[in-house]
Amino acid sequence: MSSEIRRTMPLLSMSIVMQLTDLTARQIRYYEEHNLIQPHRTAGNRRMFSLNDVDILLEVKDILEQGVNMAEVKRVFAKKNESATKAANKEISDSELREIMREERRQANRMQKTSIRQGDLSRFNRNV
């Protein structure tokens, strides 16, 4: 199981998150109302938080303690989410992919080994 999957698993109850972050339940619900976190809901409608949610709450707490208002906090997180979305949606062009494959092959030849992907991709492109 990858680290990212583990960090997004909803494992922590409200009381545990309150202890970890030193925030009140009301503060945590307020940040949820402002869409800074989106905790998972159980069948009984209880909030369950991930490690990522705790990190966000701690970051919000730190920013607010510096005297920044809530509107600015929301702007900071919106910009951060926008950057992450752009990075996730960036597609590699065919020419960029070919160049990456050529560089991997050059490095493999220098080390006198076969590229990890060479066998998998050779059936698609004979000129790799």
N, CA, C and O atoms as a GROMACS GRO file, in nm:
protein
  512
    1MET      N    1   0.085  -0.117   0.000
    1MET     CA    2   0.000   0.000   0.000
    1MET      C    3   0.090   0.124   0.000
    1MET      O    4   0.183   0.134   0.080
    2SER      N    5   0.060   0.216  -0.089
    2SER     CA    6   0.147   0.333  -0.102
    2SER      C    7   0.126   0.430   0.013
    2SER      O    8   0.024   0.428   0.082
    3SER      N    9   0.224   0.514   0.032
    3SER     CA   10   0.220   0.614   0.139
    3SER      C   11   0.103   0.710   0.121
    3SER      O   12   0.039   0.748   0.218
    4GLU      N   13   0.075   0.749  -0.005
    4GLU     CA   14  -0.034   0.843  -0.030
    4GLU      C   15  -0.169   0.781   0.005
    4GLU      O   16  -0.256   0.849   0.060
    5ILE      N   17  -0.187   0.655  -0.024
    5ILE     CA   18  -0.312   0.587   0.010
    5ILE      C   19  -0.327   0.581   0.162
    5ILE      O   20  -0.436   0.605   0.214
    6ARG      N   21  -0.219   0.548   0.232
    6ARG     CA   22  -0.226   0.543   0.378
    6ARG      C   23  -0.260   0.678   0.438
    6ARG      O   24  -0.335   0.685   0.535
    7ARG      N   25  -0.207   0.786   0.381
    7ARG     CA   26  -0.231   0.920   0.435
    7ARG      C   27  -0.374   0.968   0.411
    7ARG      O   28  -0.421   1.058   0.480
    8THR      N   29  -0.442   0.910   0.314
    8THR     CA   30  -0.578   0.954   0.283
    8THR      C   31  -0.685   0.864   0.346
    8THR      O   32  -0.804   0.893   0.333
    9MET      N   33  -0.645   0.759   0.412
    9MET     CA   34  -0.742   0.669   0.474
    9MET      C   35  -0.806   0.736   0.596
    9MET      O   36  -0.736   0.790   0.681
   10PRO      N   37  -0.940   0.735   0.604
   10PRO     CA   38  -1.008   0.796   0.718
   10PRO      C   39  -1.001   0.704   0.841
   10PRO      O   40  -1.074   0.606   0.850
   11LEU      N   41  -0.912   0.738   0.934
   11LEU     CA   42  -0.887   0.651   1.049
   11LEU      C   43  -0.915   0.717   1.184
   11LEU      O   44  -0.938   0.648   1.283
   12LEU      N   45  -0.913   0.848   1.188
   12LEU     CA   46  -0.912   0.919   1.317
   12LEU      C   47  -1.048   0.981   1.347
   12LEU      O   48  -1.110   1.044   1.262
   13SER      N   49  -1.091   0.963   1.470
   13SER     CA   50  -1.219   1.021   1.513
   13SER      C   51  -1.200   1.168   1.548
   13SER      O   52  -1.087   1.217   1.558
   14MET      N   53  -1.310   1.239   1.567
   14MET     CA   54  -1.306   1.380   1.604
   14MET      C   55  -1.227   1.402   1.733
   14MET      O   56  -1.147   1.495   1.743
   15SER      N   57  -1.250   1.316   1.832
   15SER     CA   58  -1.181   1.336   1.961
   15SER      C   59  -1.030   1.321   1.948
   15SER      O   60  -0.955   1.394   2.012
   16ILE      N   61  -0.985   1.228   1.867
   16ILE     CA   62  -0.840   1.210   1.845
   16ILE      C   63  -0.784   1.331   1.773
   16ILE      O   64  -0.677   1.380   1.809
   17VAL      N   65  -0.854   1.378   1.670
   17VAL     CA   66  -0.807   1.494   1.594
   17VAL      C   67  -0.802   1.618   1.684
   17VAL      O   68  -0.710   1.700   1.672
   18MET      N   69  -0.899   1.632   1.773
   18MET     CA   70  -0.898   1.744   1.867
   18MET      C   71  -0.772   1.740   1.954
   18MET      O   72  -0.710   1.843   1.980
   19GLN      N   73  -0.735   1.620   2.000
   19GLN     CA   74  -0.614   1.606   2.082
   19GLN      C   75  -0.488   1.633   2.002
   19GLN      O   76  -0.395   1.697   2.052
   20LEU      N   77  -0.484   1.585   1.879
   20LEU     CA   78  -0.364   1.602   1.796
   20LEU      C   79  -0.342   1.747   1.755
   20LEU      O   80  -0.228   1.793   1.746
   21THR      N   81  -0.451   1.820   1.730
   21THR     CA   82  -0.439   1.955   1.675
   21THR      C   83  -0.459   2.065   1.779
   21THR      O   84  -0.426   2.181   1.754
   22ASP      N   85  -0.512   2.029   1.895
   22ASP     CA   86  -0.545   2.126   1.999
   22ASP      C   87  -0.650   2.227   1.949
   22ASP      O   88  -0.648   2.344   1.987
   23LEU      N   89  -0.740   2.178   1.864
   23LEU     CA   90  -0.853   2.258   1.815
   23LEU      C   91  -0.981   2.204   1.879
   23LEU      O   92  -0.987   2.088   1.920
   24THR      N   93  -1.082   2.290   1.887
   24THR     CA   94  -1.212   2.245   1.938
   24THR      C   95  -1.290   2.179   1.826
   24THR      O   96  -1.260   2.197   1.708
   25ALA      N   97  -1.393   2.104   1.864
   25ALA     CA   98  -1.480   2.042   1.763
   25ALA      C   99  -1.546   2.149   1.678
   25ALA      O  100  -1.563   2.131   1.557
   26ARG      N  101  -1.583   2.260   1.739
   26ARG     CA  102  -1.647   2.369   1.667
   26ARG      C  103  -1.552   2.427   1.562
   26ARG      O  104  -1.594   2.455   1.450
   27GLN      N  105  -1.424   2.445   1.597
   27GLN     CA  106  -1.327   2.498   1.501
   27GLN      C  107  -1.310   2.401   1.383
   27GLN      O  108  -1.305   2.444   1.268
   28ILE      N  109  -1.302   2.273   1.413
   28ILE     CA  110  -1.284   2.173   1.308
   28ILE      C  111  -1.406   2.172   1.215
   28ILE      O  112  -1.391   2.167   1.093
   29ARG      N  113  -1.526   2.177   1.272
   29ARG     CA  114  -1.648   2.182   1.190
   29ARG      C  115  -1.651   2.311   1.106
   29ARG      O  116  -1.697   2.309   0.992
   30TYR      N  117  -1.604   2.421   1.162
   30TYR     CA  118  -1.599   2.549   1.090
   30TYR      C  119  -1.508   2.539   0.968
   30TYR      O  120  -1.544   2.586   0.860
   31TYR      N  121  -1.392   2.478   0.984
   31TYR     CA  122  -1.300   2.461   0.871
   31TYR      C  123  -1.360   2.367   0.767
   31TYR      O  124  -1.335   2.382   0.648
   32GLU      N  125  -1.438   2.270   0.813
   32GLU     CA  126  -1.507   2.181   0.719
   32GLU      C  127  -1.613   2.260   0.642
   32GLU      O  128  -1.628   2.240   0.521
   33GLU      N  129  -1.687   2.347   0.709
   33GLU     CA  130  -1.788   2.430   0.644
   33GLU      C  131  -1.726   2.517   0.535
   33GLU      O  132  -1.791   2.546   0.434
   34HIS      N  133  -1.602   2.558   0.555
   34HIS     CA  134  -1.532   2.641   0.457
   34HIS      C  135  -1.455   2.556   0.355
   34HIS      O  136  -1.372   2.609   0.280
   35ASN      N  137  -1.483   2.427   0.352
   35ASN     CA  138  -1.426   2.334   0.254
   35ASN      C  139  -1.274   2.326   0.257
   35ASN      O  140  -1.212   2.300   0.155
   36LEU      N  141  -1.214   2.348   0.372
   36LEU     CA  142  -1.070   2.331   0.383
   36LEU      C  143  -1.036   2.184   0.404
   36LEU      O  144  -0.929   2.138   0.365
   37ILE      N  145  -1.127   2.110   0.466
   37ILE     CA  146  -1.114   1.965   0.480
   37ILE      C  147  -1.247   1.902   0.444
   37ILE      O  148  -1.352   1.966   0.451
   38GLN      N  149  -1.243   1.775   0.404
   38GLN     CA  150  -1.363   1.700   0.372
   38GLN      C  151  -1.352   1.562   0.437
   38GLN      O  152  -1.320   1.464   0.370
   39PRO      N  153  -1.378   1.555   0.568
   39PRO     CA  154  -1.366   1.424   0.633
   39PRO      C  155  -1.469   1.325   0.581
   39PRO      O  156  -1.578   1.362   0.536
   40HIS      N  157  -1.432   1.200   0.588
   40HIS     CA  158  -1.521   1.091   0.548
   40HIS      C  159  -1.633   1.079   0.652
   40HIS      O  160  -1.611   1.107   0.770
   41ARG      N  161  -1.751   1.039   0.609
   41ARG     CA  162  -1.863   1.016   0.701
   41ARG      C  163  -1.894   0.867   0.706
   41ARG      O  164  -1.902   0.800   0.603
   42THR      N  165  -1.911   0.816   0.828
   42THR     CA  166  -1.947   0.676   0.845
   42THR      C  167  -2.096   0.658   0.818
   42THR      O  168  -2.167   0.756   0.794
   43ALA      N  169  -2.142   0.534   0.823
   43ALA     CA  170  -2.285   0.507   0.804
   43ALA      C  171  -2.367   0.578   0.911
   43ALA      O  172  -2.482   0.616   0.887
   44GLY      N  173  -2.310   0.596   1.029
   44GLY     CA  174  -2.378   0.667   1.138
   44GLY      C  175  -2.356   0.818   1.133
   44GLY      O  176  -2.392   0.888   1.227
   45ASN      N  177  -2.297   0.867   1.025
   45ASN     CA  178  -2.272   1.010   1.000
   45ASN      C  179  -2.163   1.070   1.090
   45ASN      O  180  -2.159   1.192   1.109
   46ARG      N  181  -2.076   0.986   1.144
   46ARG     CA  182  -1.964   1.036   1.224
   46ARG      C  183  -1.850   1.074   1.131
   46ARG      O  184  -1.826   1.008   1.029
   47ARG      N  185  -1.780   1.179   1.166
   47ARG     CA  186  -1.664   1.223   1.086
   47ARG      C  187  -1.544   1.135   1.119
   47ARG      O  188  -1.516   1.104   1.235
   48MET      N  189  -1.474   1.095   1.013
   48MET     CA  190  -1.349   1.022   1.028
   48MET      C  191  -1.244   1.095   0.944
   48MET      O  192  -1.266   1.124   0.827
   49PHE      N  193  -1.131   1.126   1.007
   49PHE     CA  194  -1.030   1.210   0.945
   49PHE      C  195  -0.908   1.129   0.904
   49PHE      O  196  -0.874   1.028   0.965
   50SER      N  197  -0.844   1.174   0.797
   50SER     CA  198  -0.720   1.113   0.750
   50SER      C  199  -0.601   1.192   0.805
   50SER      O  200  -0.618   1.299   0.864
   51LEU      N  201  -0.483   1.139   0.786
   51LEU     CA  202  -0.362   1.210   0.826
   51LEU      C  203  -0.347   1.339   0.747
   51LEU      O  204  -0.298   1.440   0.799
   52ASN      N  205  -0.389   1.337   0.620
   52ASN     CA  206  -0.385   1.459   0.539
   52ASN      C  207  -0.476   1.566   0.597
   52ASN      O  208  -0.441   1.684   0.598
   53ASP      N  209  -0.594   1.526   0.646
   53ASP     CA  210  -0.686   1.622   0.709
   53ASP      C  211  -0.620   1.686   0.831
   53ASP      O  212  -0.632   1.807   0.852
   54VAL      N  213  -0.552   1.606   0.911
   54VAL     CA  214  -0.483   1.658   1.030
   54VAL      C  215  -0.374   1.757   0.989
   54VAL      O  216  -0.360   1.862   1.052
   55ASP      N  217  -0.298   1.724   0.886
   55ASP     CA  218  -0.194   1.815   0.836
   55ASP      C  219  -0.254   1.948   0.794
   55ASP      O  220  -0.199   2.054   0.824
   56ILE      N  221  -0.367   1.943   0.723
   56ILE     CA  222  -0.432   2.066   0.677
   56ILE      C  223  -0.480   2.148   0.796
   56ILE      O  224  -0.462   2.270   0.800
   57LEU      N  225  -0.540   2.081   0.894
   57LEU     CA  226  -0.588   2.153   1.013
   57LEU      C  227  -0.473   2.221   1.086
   57LEU      O  228  -0.486   2.335   1.131
   58LEU      N  229  -0.361   2.152   1.099
   58LEU     CA  230  -0.245   2.212   1.165
   58LEU      C  231  -0.191   2.331   1.086
   58LEU      O  232  -0.150   2.432   1.143
   59GLU      N  233  -0.192   2.318   0.954
   59GLU     CA  234  -0.145   2.427   0.869
   59GLU      C  235  -0.238   2.548   0.880
   59GLU      O  236  -0.190   2.662   0.889
   60VAL      N  237  -0.368   2.524   0.880
   60VAL     CA  238  -0.466   2.633   0.896
   60VAL      C  239  -0.446   2.701   1.031
   60VAL      O  240  -0.446   2.824   1.041
   61LYS      N  241  -0.429   2.621   1.133
   61LYS     CA  242  -0.408   2.675   1.268
   61LYS      C  243  -0.284   2.765   1.272
   61LYS      O  244  -0.288   2.874   1.328
   62ASP      N  245  -0.174   2.718   1.212
   62ASP     CA  246  -0.051   2.797   1.209
   62ASP      C  247  -0.070   2.928   1.134
   62ASP      O  248  -0.023   3.033   1.178
   63ILE      N  249  -0.138   2.923   1.021
   63ILE     CA  250  -0.159   3.044   0.941
   63ILE      C  251  -0.245   3.145   1.017
   63ILE      O  252  -0.215   3.264   1.020
   64LEU      N  253  -0.352   3.096   1.080
   64LEU     CA  254  -0.440   3.185   1.155
   64LEU      C  255  -0.369   3.246   1.276
   64LEU      O  256  -0.396   3.360   1.314
   65GLU      N  257  -0.278   3.170   1.337
   65GLU     CA  258  -0.203   3.222   1.452
   65GLU      C  259  -0.108   3.334   1.412
   65GLU      O  260  -0.063   3.411   1.497
   66GLN      N  261  -0.076   3.342   1.284
   66GLN     CA  262   0.010   3.450   1.234
   66GLN      C  263  -0.068   3.577   1.207
   66GLN      O  264  -0.011   3.677   1.164
   67GLY      N  265  -0.200   3.574   1.232
   67GLY     CA  266  -0.281   3.692   1.215
   67GLY      C  267  -0.348   3.705   1.080
   67GLY      O  268  -0.404   3.811   1.048
   68VAL      N  269  -0.344   3.600   0.999
   68VAL     CA  270  -0.407   3.602   0.867
   68VAL      C  271  -0.556   3.572   0.884
   68VAL      O  272  -0.593   3.488   0.966
   69ASN      N  273  -0.641   3.640   0.807
   69ASN     CA  274  -0.785   3.615   0.820
   69ASN      C  275  -0.827   3.492   0.740
   69ASN      O  276  -0.751   3.440   0.659
   70MET      N  277  -0.950   3.447   0.764
   70MET     CA  278  -1.000   3.325   0.703
   70MET      C  279  -1.010   3.335   0.551
   70MET      O  280  -0.985   3.237   0.481
   71ALA      N  281  -1.045   3.451   0.500
   71ALA     CA  282  -1.054   3.469   0.354
   71ALA      C  283  -0.919   3.445   0.288
   71ALA      O  284  -0.911   3.383   0.182
   72GLU      N  285  -0.813   3.493   0.350
   72GLU     CA  286  -0.679   3.474   0.296
   72GLU      C  287  -0.637   3.327   0.306
   72GLU      O  288  -0.572   3.275   0.216
   73VAL      N  289  -0.674   3.261   0.415
   73VAL     CA  290  -0.645   3.118   0.430
   73VAL      C  291  -0.710   3.040   0.316
   73VAL      O  292  -0.648   2.952   0.256
   74LYS      N  293  -0.835   3.071   0.287
   74LYS     CA  294  -0.906   3.003   0.178
   74LYS      C  295  -0.839   3.029   0.045
   74LYS      O  296  -0.831   2.940  -0.039
   75ARG      N  297  -0.789   3.151   0.025
   75ARG     CA  298  -0.719   3.185  -0.100
   75ARG      C  299  -0.590   3.104  -0.113
   75ARG      O  300  -0.557   3.054  -0.221
   76VAL      N  301  -0.517   3.092  -0.002
   76VAL     CA  302  -0.392   3.016  -0.002
   76VAL      C  303  -0.419   2.870  -0.041
   76VAL      O  304  -0.348   2.814  -0.125
   77PHE      N  305  -0.521   2.810   0.019
   77PHE     CA  306  -0.552   2.670  -0.010
   77PHE      C  307  -0.609   2.652  -0.150
   77PHE      O  308  -0.584   2.550  -0.214
   78ALA      N  309  -0.686   2.749  -0.198
   78ALA     CA  310  -0.738   2.741  -0.335
   78ALA      C  311  -0.623   2.743  -0.435
   78ALA      O  312  -0.623   2.667  -0.533
   79LYS      N  313  -0.525   2.830  -0.411
   79LYS     CA  314  -0.409   2.837  -0.500
   79LYS      C  315  -0.328   2.709  -0.494
   79LYS      O  316  -0.279   2.660  -0.596
   80LYS      N  317  -0.313   2.653  -0.375
   80LYS     CA  318  -0.238   2.529  -0.357
   80LYS      C  319  -0.310   2.414  -0.431
   80LYS      O  320  -0.244   2.334  -0.498
   81ASN      N  321  -0.442   2.406  -0.419
   81ASN     CA  322  -0.518   2.302  -0.488
   81ASN      C  323  -0.512   2.318  -0.639
   81ASN      O  324  -0.505   2.220  -0.712
   82GLU      N  325  -0.514   2.442  -0.685
   82GLU     CA  326  -0.505   2.470  -0.828
   82GLU      C  327  -0.371   2.423  -0.883
   82GLU      O  328  -0.366   2.364  -0.991
   83SER      N  329  -0.263   2.450  -0.811
   83SER     CA  330  -0.130   2.406  -0.854
   83SER      C  331  -0.121   2.255  -0.858
   83SER      O  332  -0.064   2.199  -0.952
   84ALA      N  333  -0.176   2.189  -0.757
   84ALA     CA  334  -0.173   2.042  -0.753
   84ALA      C  335  -0.254   1.983  -0.866
   84ALA      O  336  -0.213   1.882  -0.925
   85THR      N  337  -0.367   2.043  -0.898
   85THR     CA  338  -0.451   1.993  -1.008
   85THR      C  339  -0.380   2.009  -1.141
   85THR      O  340  -0.384   1.919  -1.224
   86LYS      N  341  -0.316   2.124  -1.162
   86LYS     CA  342  -0.242   2.145  -1.287
   86LYS      C  343  -0.132   2.042  -1.302
   86LYS      O  344  -0.112   1.987  -1.411
   87ALA      N  345  -0.059   2.016  -1.194
   87ALA     CA  346   0.050   1.919  -1.200
   87ALA      C  347  -0.003   1.779  -1.230
   87ALA      O  348   0.058   1.705  -1.306
   88ALA      N  349  -0.116   1.743  -1.172
   88ALA     CA  350  -0.175   1.611  -1.194
   88ALA      C  351  -0.229   1.595  -1.335
   88ALA      O  352  -0.227   1.486  -1.391
   89ASN      N  353  -0.278   1.705  -1.393
   89ASN     CA  354  -0.339   1.698  -1.525
   89ASN      C  355  -0.240   1.719  -1.639
   89ASN      O  356  -0.279   1.708  -1.755
   90LYS      N  357  -0.114   1.750  -1.609
   90LYS     CA  358  -0.017   1.775  -1.714
   90LYS      C  359   0.005   1.646  -1.793
   90LYS      O  360   0.041   1.542  -1.736
   91GLU      N  361  -0.016   1.655  -1.921
   91GLU     CA  362   0.005   1.540  -2.007
   91GLU      C  363   0.140   1.552  -2.076
   91GLU      O  364   0.186   1.661  -2.109
   92ILE      N  365   0.201   1.438  -2.096
   92ILE     CA  366   0.329   1.435  -2.166
   92ILE      C  367   0.299   1.414  -2.315
   92ILE      O  368   0.224   1.325  -2.353
   93SER      N  369   0.360   1.498  -2.397
   93SER     CA  370   0.339   1.485  -2.541
   93SER      C  371   0.415   1.362  -2.591
   93SER      O  372   0.503   1.309  -2.523
   94ASP      N  373   0.380   1.318  -2.710
   94ASP     CA  374   0.446   1.202  -2.769
   94ASP      C  375   0.596   1.226  -2.783
   94ASP      O  376   0.677   1.137  -2.756
   95SER      N  377   0.633   1.347  -2.826
   95SER     CA  378   0.775   1.375  -2.845
   95SER      C  379   0.849   1.375  -2.711
   95SER      O  380   0.963   1.328  -2.703
   96GLU      N  381   0.785   1.426  -2.605
   96GLU     CA  382   0.848   1.424  -2.473
   96GLU      C  383   0.864   1.280  -2.424
   96GLU      O  384   0.967   1.245  -2.367
   97LEU      N  385   0.762   1.198  -2.446
   97LEU     CA  386   0.769   1.058  -2.407
   97LEU      C  387   0.880   0.985  -2.481
   97LEU      O  388   0.955   0.908  -2.422
   98ARG      N  389   0.890   1.010  -2.612
   98ARG     CA  390   0.998   0.947  -2.690
   98ARG      C  391   1.135   0.989  -2.638
   98ARG      O  392   1.227   0.907  -2.630
   99GLU      N  393   1.149   1.117  -2.604
   99GLU     CA  394   1.278   1.166  -2.553
   99GLU      C  395   1.311   1.100  -2.418
   99GLU      O  396   1.427   1.065  -2.393
  100ILE      N  397   1.212   1.085  -2.333
  100ILE     CA  398   1.234   1.017  -2.204
  100ILE      C  399   1.279   0.874  -2.227
  100ILE      O  400   1.371   0.825  -2.162
  101MET      N  401   1.212   0.807  -2.321
  101MET     CA  402   1.248   0.667  -2.350
  101MET      C  403   1.389   0.658  -2.410
  101MET      O  404   1.464   0.566  -2.375
  102ARG      N  405   1.425   0.751  -2.499
  102ARG     CA  406   1.560   0.750  -2.557
  102ARG      C  407   1.665   0.770  -2.448
  102ARG      O  408   1.767   0.701  -2.446
  103GLU      N  409   1.639   0.864  -2.357
  103GLU     CA  410   1.735   0.891  -2.249
  103GLU      C  411   1.750   0.770  -2.158
  103GLU      O  412   1.860   0.737  -2.115
  104GLU      N  413   1.640   0.703  -2.128
  104GLU     CA  414   1.648   0.581  -2.046
  104GLU      C  415   1.730   0.474  -2.117
  104GLU      O  416   1.809   0.403  -2.054
  105ARG      N  417   1.711   0.464  -2.248
  105ARG     CA  418   1.786   0.363  -2.324
  105ARG      C  419   1.936   0.398  -2.327
  105ARG      O  420   2.020   0.310  -2.314
  106ARG      N  421   1.968   0.528  -2.344
  106ARG     CA  422   2.109   0.570  -2.342
  106ARG      C  423   2.173   0.535  -2.209
  106ARG      O  424   2.285   0.483  -2.205
  107GLN      N  425   2.102   0.565  -2.101
  107GLN     CA  426   2.157   0.536  -1.968
  107GLN      C  427   2.173   0.385  -1.947
  107GLN      O  428   2.272   0.341  -1.890
  108ALA      N  429   2.077   0.308  -1.994
  108ALA     CA  430   2.086   0.163  -1.982
  108ALA      C  431   2.204   0.110  -2.063
  108ALA      O  432   2.274   0.019  -2.018
  109ASN      N  433   2.226   0.165  -2.184
  109ASN     CA  434   2.339   0.122  -2.266
  109ASN      C  435   2.471   0.156  -2.200
  109ASN      O  436   2.565   0.077  -2.203
  110ARG      N  437   2.479   0.276  -2.138
  110ARG     CA  438   2.602   0.315  -2.068
  110ARG      C  439   2.634   0.218  -1.955
  110ARG      O  440   2.750   0.187  -1.928
  111MET      N  441   2.529   0.172  -1.889
  111MET     CA  442   2.548   0.082  -1.775
  111MET      C  443   2.547  -0.064  -1.820
  111MET      O  444   2.555  -0.155  -1.738
  112GLN      N  445   2.536  -0.085  -1.950
  112GLN     CA  446   2.534  -0.217  -2.013
  112GLN      C  447   2.423  -0.305  -1.955
  112GLN      O  448   2.442  -0.422  -1.925
  113LYS      N  449   2.305  -0.242  -1.939
  113LYS     CA  450   2.187  -0.313  -1.890
  113LYS      C  451   2.071  -0.280  -1.983
  113LYS      O  452   2.078  -0.187  -2.063
  114THR      N  453   1.965  -0.357  -1.971
  114THR     CA  454   1.844  -0.331  -2.047
  114THR      C  455   1.754  -0.238  -1.967
  114THR      O  456   1.739  -0.254  -1.846
  115SER      N  457   1.696  -0.141  -2.036
  115SER     CA  458   1.602  -0.050  -1.971
  115SER      C  459   1.484  -0.128  -1.917
  115SER      O  460   1.440  -0.225  -1.979
  116ILE      N  461   1.435  -0.088  -1.803
  116ILE     CA  462   1.323  -0.158  -1.740
  116ILE      C  463   1.202  -0.162  -1.833
  116ILE      O  464   1.134  -0.265  -1.842
  117ARG      N  465   1.176  -0.052  -1.901
  117ARG     CA  466   1.057  -0.046  -1.986
  117ARG      C  467   1.082  -0.094  -2.128
  117ARG      O  468   0.986  -0.110  -2.205
  118GLN      N  469   1.205  -0.117  -2.166
  118GLN     CA  470   1.235  -0.150  -2.304
  118GLN      C  471   1.158  -0.273  -2.351
  118GLN      O  472   1.101  -0.272  -2.460
  119GLY      N  473   1.156  -0.377  -2.271
  119GLY     CA  474   1.084  -0.498  -2.309
  119GLY      C  475   0.935  -0.475  -2.319
  119GLY      O  476   0.870  -0.526  -2.410
  120ASP      N  477   0.878  -0.398  -2.225
  120ASP     CA  478   0.735  -0.372  -2.225
  120ASP      C  479   0.692  -0.288  -2.344
  120ASP      O  480   0.585  -0.310  -2.401
  121LEU      N  481   0.773  -0.191  -2.381
  121LEU     CA  482   0.734  -0.097  -2.485
  121LEU      C  483   0.780  -0.134  -2.625
  121LEU      O  484   0.733  -0.077  -2.722
  122SER      N  485   0.871  -0.230  -2.636
  122SER     CA  486   0.927  -0.262  -2.767
  122SER      C  487   0.821  -0.314  -2.863
  122SER      O  488   0.835  -0.296  -2.984
  123ARG      N  489   0.718  -0.375  -2.814
  123ARG     CA  490   0.615  -0.425  -2.904
  123ARG      C  491   0.533  -0.313  -2.967
  123ARG      O  492   0.466  -0.335  -3.068
  124PHE      N  493   0.537  -0.192  -2.908
  124PHE     CA  494   0.462  -0.080  -2.962
  124PHE      C  495   0.544   0.005  -3.057
  124PHE      O  496   0.491   0.062  -3.152
  125ASN      N  497   0.672   0.015  -3.033
  125ASN     CA  498   0.755   0.106  -3.112
  125ASN      C  499   0.890   0.041  -3.135
  125ASN      O  500   0.968   0.025  -3.041
  126ARG      N  501   0.917   0.004  -3.255
  126ARG     CA  502   1.043  -0.063  -3.289
  126ARG      C  503   1.163   0.031  -3.283
  126ARG      O  504   1.277  -0.015  -3.272
  127ASN      N  505   1.140   0.163  -3.289
  127ASN     CA  506   1.249   0.260  -3.292
  127ASN      C  507   1.274   0.325  -3.156
  127ASN      O  508   1.312   0.442  -3.149
  128VAL      N  509   1.252   0.252  -3.051
  128VAL     CA  510   1.269   0.308  -2.917
  128VAL      C  511   1.411   0.334  -2.891
  128VAL      O  512   1.446   0.382  -2.783
   0.00000   0.00000   0.00000
